[in-house]
Tab-separated table of C-alpha atoms in Angstrom:
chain	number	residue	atom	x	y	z
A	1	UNK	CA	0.000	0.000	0.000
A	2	UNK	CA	3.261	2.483	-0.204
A	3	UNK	CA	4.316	5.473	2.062
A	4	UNK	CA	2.642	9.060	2.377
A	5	UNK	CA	5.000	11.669	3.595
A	6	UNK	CA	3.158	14.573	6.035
A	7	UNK	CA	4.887	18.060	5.751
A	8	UNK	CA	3.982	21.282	7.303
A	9	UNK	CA	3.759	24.460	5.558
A	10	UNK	CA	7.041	25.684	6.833
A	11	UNK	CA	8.179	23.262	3.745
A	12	UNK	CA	8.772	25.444	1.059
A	13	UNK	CA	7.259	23.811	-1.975
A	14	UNK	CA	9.315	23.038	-5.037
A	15	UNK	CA	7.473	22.048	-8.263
A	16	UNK	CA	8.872	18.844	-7.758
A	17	UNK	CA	6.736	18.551	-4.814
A	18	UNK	CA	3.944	19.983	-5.552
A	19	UNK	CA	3.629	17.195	-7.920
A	20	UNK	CA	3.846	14.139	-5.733
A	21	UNK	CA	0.904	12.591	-5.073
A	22	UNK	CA	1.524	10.878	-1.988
A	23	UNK	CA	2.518	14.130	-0.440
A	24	UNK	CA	0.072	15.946	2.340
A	25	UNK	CA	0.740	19.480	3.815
A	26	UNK	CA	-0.617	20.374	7.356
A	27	UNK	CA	-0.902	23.844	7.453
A	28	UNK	CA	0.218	27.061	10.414
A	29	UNK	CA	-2.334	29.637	10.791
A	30	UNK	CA	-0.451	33.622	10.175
A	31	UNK	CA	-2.258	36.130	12.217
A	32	UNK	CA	-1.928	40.250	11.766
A	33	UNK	CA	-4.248	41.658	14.098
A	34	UNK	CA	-7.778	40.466	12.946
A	35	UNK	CA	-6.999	39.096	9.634
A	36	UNK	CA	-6.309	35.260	9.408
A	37	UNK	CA	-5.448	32.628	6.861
A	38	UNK	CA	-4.150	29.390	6.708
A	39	UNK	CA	-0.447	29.201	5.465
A	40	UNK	CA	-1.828	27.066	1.951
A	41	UNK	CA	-1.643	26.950	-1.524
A	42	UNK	CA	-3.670	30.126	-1.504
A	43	UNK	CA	-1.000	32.024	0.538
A	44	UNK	CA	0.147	35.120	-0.978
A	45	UNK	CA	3.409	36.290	-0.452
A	46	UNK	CA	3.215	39.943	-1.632
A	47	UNK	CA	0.037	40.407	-0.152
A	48	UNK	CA	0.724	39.211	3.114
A	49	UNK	CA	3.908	41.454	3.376
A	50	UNK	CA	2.084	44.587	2.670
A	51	UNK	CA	-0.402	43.629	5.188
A	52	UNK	CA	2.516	43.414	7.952
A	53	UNK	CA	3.878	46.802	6.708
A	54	UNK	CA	0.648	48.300	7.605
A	55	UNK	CA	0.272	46.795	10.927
A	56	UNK	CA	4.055	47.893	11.636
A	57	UNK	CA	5.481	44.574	11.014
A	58	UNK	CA	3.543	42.655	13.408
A	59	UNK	CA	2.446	39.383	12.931
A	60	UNK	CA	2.284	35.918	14.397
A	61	UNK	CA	1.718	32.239	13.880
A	62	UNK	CA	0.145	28.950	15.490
A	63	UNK	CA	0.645	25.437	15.010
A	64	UNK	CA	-1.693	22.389	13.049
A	65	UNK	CA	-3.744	21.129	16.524
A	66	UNK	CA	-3.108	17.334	16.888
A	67	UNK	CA	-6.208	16.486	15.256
A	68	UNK	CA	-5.155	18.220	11.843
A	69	UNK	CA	-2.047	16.465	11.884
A	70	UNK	CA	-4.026	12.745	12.941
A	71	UNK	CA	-5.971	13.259	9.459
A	72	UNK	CA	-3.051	13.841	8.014
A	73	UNK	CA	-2.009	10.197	8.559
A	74	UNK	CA	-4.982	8.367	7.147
A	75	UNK	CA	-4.992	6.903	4.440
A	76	UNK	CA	-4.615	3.390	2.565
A	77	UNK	CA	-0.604	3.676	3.279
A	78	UNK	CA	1.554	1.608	4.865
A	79	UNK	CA	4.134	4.026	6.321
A	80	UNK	CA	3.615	7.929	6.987
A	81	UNK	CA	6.898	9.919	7.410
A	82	UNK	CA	6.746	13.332	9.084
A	83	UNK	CA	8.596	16.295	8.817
A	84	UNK	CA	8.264	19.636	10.710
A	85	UNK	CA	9.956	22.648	11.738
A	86	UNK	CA	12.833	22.249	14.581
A	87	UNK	CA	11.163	22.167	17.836
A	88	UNK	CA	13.531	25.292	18.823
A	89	UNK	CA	11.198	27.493	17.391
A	90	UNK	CA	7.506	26.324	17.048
A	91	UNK	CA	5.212	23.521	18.839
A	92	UNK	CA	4.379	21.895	15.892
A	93	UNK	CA	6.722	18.894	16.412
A	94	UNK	CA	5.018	17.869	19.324
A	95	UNK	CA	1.546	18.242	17.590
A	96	UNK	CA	2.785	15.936	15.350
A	97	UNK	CA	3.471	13.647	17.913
A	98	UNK	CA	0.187	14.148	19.502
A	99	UNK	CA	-1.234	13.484	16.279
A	100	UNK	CA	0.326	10.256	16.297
A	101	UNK	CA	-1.141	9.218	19.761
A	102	UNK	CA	-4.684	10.458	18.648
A	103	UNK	CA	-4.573	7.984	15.254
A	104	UNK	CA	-3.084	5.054	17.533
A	105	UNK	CA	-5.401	5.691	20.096
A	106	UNK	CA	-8.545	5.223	17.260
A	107	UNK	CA	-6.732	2.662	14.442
A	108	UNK	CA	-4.064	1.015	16.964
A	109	UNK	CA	-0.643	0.437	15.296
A	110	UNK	CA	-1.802	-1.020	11.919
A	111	UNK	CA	1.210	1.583	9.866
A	112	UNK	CA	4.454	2.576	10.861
A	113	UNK	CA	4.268	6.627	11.617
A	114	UNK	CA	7.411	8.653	12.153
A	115	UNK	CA	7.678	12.018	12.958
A	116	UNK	CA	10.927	14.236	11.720
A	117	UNK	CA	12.238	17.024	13.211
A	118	UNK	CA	14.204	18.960	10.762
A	119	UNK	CA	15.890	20.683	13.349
A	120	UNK	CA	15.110	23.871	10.800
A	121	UNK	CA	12.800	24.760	8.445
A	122	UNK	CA	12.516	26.106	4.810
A	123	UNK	CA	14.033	24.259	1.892
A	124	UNK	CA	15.484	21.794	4.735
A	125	UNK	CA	12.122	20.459	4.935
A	126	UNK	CA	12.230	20.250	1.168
A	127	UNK	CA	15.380	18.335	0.861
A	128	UNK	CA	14.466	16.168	3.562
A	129	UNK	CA	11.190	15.070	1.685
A	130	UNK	CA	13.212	14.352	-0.990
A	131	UNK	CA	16.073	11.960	0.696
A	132	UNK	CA	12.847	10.348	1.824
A	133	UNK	CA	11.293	9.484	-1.587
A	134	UNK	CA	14.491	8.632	-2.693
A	135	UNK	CA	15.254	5.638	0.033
A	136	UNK	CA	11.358	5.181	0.263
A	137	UNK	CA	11.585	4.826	-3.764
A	138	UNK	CA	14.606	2.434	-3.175
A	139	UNK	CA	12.770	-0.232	-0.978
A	140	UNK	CA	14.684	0.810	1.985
A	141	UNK	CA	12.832	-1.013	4.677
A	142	UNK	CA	11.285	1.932	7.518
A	143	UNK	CA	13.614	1.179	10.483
A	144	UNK	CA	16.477	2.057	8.143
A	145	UNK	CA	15.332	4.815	6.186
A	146	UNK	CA	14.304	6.696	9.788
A	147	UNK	CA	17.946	5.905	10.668
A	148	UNK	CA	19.074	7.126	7.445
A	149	UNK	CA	17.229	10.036	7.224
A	150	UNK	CA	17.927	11.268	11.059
A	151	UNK	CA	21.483	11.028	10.411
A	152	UNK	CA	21.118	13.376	7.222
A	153	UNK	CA	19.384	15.587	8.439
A	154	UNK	CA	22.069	16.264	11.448
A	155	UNK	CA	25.661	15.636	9.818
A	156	UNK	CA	24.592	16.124	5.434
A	157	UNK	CA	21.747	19.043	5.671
A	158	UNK	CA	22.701	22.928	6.828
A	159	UNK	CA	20.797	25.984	6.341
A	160	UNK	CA	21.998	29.815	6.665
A	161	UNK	CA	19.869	32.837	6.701
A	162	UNK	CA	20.262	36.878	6.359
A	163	UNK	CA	17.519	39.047	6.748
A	164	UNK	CA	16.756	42.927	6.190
A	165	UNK	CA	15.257	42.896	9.953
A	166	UNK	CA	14.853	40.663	12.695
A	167	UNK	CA	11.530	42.100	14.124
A	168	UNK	CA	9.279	39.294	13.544
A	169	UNK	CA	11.591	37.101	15.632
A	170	UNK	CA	11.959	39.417	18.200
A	171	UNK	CA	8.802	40.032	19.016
A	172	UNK	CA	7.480	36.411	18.852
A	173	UNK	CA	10.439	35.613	20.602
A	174	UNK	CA	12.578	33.865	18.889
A	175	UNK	CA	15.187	35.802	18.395
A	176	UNK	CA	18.709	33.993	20.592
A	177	UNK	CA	19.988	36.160	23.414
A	178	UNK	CA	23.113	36.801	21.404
A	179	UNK	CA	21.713	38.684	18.416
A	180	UNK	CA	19.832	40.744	20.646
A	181	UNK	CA	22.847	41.779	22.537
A	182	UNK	CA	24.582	42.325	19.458
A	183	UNK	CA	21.617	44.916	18.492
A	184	UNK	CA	21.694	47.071	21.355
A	185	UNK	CA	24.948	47.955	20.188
A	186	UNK	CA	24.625	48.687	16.639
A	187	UNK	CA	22.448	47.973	13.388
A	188	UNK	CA	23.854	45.598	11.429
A	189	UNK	CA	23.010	42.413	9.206
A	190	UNK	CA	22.856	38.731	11.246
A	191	UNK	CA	23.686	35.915	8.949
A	192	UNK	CA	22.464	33.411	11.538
A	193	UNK	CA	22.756	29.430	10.565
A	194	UNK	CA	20.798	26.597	12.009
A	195	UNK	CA	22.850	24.429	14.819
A	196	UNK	CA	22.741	20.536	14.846
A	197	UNK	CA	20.233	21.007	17.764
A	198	UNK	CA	17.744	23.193	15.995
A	199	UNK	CA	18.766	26.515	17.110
A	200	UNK	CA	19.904	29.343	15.500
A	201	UNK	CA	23.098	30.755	16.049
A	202	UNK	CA	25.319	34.091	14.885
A	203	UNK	CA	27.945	33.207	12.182
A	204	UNK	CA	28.985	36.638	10.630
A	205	UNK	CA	27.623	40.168	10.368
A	206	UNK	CA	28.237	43.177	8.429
A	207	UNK	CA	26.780	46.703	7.862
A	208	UNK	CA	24.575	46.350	4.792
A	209	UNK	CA	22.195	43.423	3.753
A	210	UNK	CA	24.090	43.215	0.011
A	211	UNK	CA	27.449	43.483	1.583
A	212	UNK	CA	26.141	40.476	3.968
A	213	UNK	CA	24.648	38.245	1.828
A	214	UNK	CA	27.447	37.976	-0.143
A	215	UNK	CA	29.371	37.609	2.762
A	216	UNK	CA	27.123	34.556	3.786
A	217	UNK	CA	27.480	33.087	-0.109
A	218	UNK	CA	30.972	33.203	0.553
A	219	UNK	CA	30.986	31.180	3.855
A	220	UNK	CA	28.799	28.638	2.699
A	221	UNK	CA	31.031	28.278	-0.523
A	222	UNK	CA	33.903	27.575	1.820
A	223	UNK	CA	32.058	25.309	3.819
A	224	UNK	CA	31.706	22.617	1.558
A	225	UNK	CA	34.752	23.610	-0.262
A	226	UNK	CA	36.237	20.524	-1.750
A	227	UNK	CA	33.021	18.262	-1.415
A	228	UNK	CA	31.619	16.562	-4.000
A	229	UNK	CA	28.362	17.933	-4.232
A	230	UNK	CA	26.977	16.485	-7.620
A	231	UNK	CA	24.197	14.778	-5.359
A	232	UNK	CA	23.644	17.081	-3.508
A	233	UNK	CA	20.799	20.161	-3.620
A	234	UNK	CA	20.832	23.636	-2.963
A	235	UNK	CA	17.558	25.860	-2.566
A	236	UNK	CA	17.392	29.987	-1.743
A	237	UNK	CA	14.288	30.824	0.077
A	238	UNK	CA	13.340	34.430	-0.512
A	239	UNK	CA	10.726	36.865	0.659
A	240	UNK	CA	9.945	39.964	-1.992
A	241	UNK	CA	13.641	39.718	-3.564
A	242	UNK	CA	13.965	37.114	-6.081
A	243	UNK	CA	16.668	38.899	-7.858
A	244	UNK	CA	18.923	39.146	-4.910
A	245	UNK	CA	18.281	35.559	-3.573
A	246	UNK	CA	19.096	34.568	-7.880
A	247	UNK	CA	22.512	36.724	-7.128
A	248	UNK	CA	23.044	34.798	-3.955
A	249	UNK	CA	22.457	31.127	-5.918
A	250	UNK	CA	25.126	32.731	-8.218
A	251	UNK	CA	27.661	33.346	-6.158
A	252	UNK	CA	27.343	30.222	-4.021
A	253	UNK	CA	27.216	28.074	-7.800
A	254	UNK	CA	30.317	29.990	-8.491
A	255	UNK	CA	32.635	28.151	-5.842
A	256	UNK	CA	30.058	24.978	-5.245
A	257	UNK	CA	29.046	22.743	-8.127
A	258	UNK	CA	25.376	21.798	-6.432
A	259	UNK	CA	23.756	18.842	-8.350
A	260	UNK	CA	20.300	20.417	-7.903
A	261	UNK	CA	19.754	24.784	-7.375
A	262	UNK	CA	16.372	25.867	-6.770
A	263	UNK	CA	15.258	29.609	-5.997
A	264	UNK	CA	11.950	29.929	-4.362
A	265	UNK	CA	9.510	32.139	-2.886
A	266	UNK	CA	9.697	31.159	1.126
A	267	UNK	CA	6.148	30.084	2.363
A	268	UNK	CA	3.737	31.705	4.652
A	269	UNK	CA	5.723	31.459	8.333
A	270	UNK	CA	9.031	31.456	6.507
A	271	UNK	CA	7.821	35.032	5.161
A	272	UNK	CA	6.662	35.753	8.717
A	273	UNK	CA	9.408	35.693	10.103
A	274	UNK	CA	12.256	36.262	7.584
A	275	UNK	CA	10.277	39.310	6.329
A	276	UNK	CA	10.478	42.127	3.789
A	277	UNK	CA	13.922	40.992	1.917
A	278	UNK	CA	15.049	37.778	3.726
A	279	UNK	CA	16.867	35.413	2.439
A	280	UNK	CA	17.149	31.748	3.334
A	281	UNK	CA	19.654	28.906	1.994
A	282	UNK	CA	19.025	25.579	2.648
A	283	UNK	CA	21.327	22.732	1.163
A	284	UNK	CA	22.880	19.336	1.580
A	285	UNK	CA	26.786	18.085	1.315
């Protein structure tokens, strides 16, 4: 009866994905004041960015309940894998797993379910749907893929970010104590990267967002320096700047031969919170 794989809409969607049809998105709810949407299909990037420049850049999110993510899992499959945003930053990991406990609780144990956490989100999410079709594909039997795939997505998956501001994480509170140290002293540009825990931590700054990008396409060029990345993907999340996250693809491609480049427009929470301008890279080596 095959394997579905579950994703929530911090996934940014590739074409590629959007034409599986084994593949189910749970969707985050984005709040700005009184207006509210589901973070679908029908999610509007442009719009929704306007909409937080009129209500001074405030906005917020919540997580699939349990029950949306139990649905989620039925079906005439097999094996469900799972993939969410690191539990660092949202709840939606353990909805997921409460998810889990609701379908077991009504259908018992009659499929294997796993739950993922990407320990990020964004076109990690991506790239970790795709090592799973690609073992799943194989006839990798479950226990081994979920060992497989756990171990990518700590030691072969990474994911940087720069963004124009860091308001959105500030005031829903996930901004890390040392970026908002470093702000009290002076404006600048955080390129921030993902940690092998799910965090996010500080790995360079400079004084303007095109000066700081490139810095950041720069340091992941020289992190995977003398890989061989041929199998490997690379995807640029962007919010309102697809020309500058195209120049950042560039300039990574220039140094790293990536088997697979994608540029993309971020989804709904990904636009939340990287905002007017942000830029997200996501890749494997």
């Amino acid at each position: 009866m095959g394997y579905k794989i579950v994703v929530d809409s911090c996934c940014d969607l590739t074409d590629e994905l959007k034409s599986w049809n084994n593949l189910t998105v749970v969707p985050l709810t984005l709040e700005i004041g009184d207006y509210r949407i589901f973070d679908d299909e029908n999610f509007d990037q442009d719009d929704f960015i306007a909409r937080m420049h009129a209500n001074s850049g405030r906005a917020k999110s919540a997580c699939p309940s349990p029950d949306a993510f139990k649905h989620a899992y039925e079906g005439d499959f097999d094996e469900v894998y799972v993939i969410t945003i690191t539990d660092k930053l949202s709840g939606t990991y353990n909805s997921a797993l409460q998810g889990k406990a609701l379908y077991e609780e009504e259908f018992g144990d009659r499929k294997k379910i796993h739950i993922f956490n990407s320990l990020a989100t964004s076109g990690l999410e991506t790239i970790t749907a795709k090592q799973i079709k690609k073992l799943a594909d194989s006839g990798m039997a479950f226990d081994a893929l979920v060992t497989a795939v756990e171990d990518f997505i700590v030691n072969k998956t990474a994911l940087y970010f720069c963004l124009e501001s860091l308001d959105a994480l500030k005031q829903n509170g996930r901004l890390f104590a040392l970026a908002a140290k470093v702000l009290e002293k002076i404006r600048v540009k955080l390129i921030c990267k993902r940690t092998q825990e799910g965090n996010i931590s500080l790995a360079a700054q400079d004084i303007t967002i095109n000066r700081a990008v490139i810095k950041m396409a720069n340091i992941i060029a020289q992190s995977v320096e003398g890989k061989d990345l041929s199998d490997c993907e690379l995807i640029v999340s962007y919010v309102c700047c697809e020309q500058r996250a195209k120049a950042v693809a560039d300039k990574i491609t220039e140094k790293a031969a990536f088997g697979s480049v994608e540029v993309i427009k971020g989804s709904g929470l990904n636009s939340l919170y990287a905002s007017d301008g942000g830029i997200i890279v996501s890749f494997s080596y």
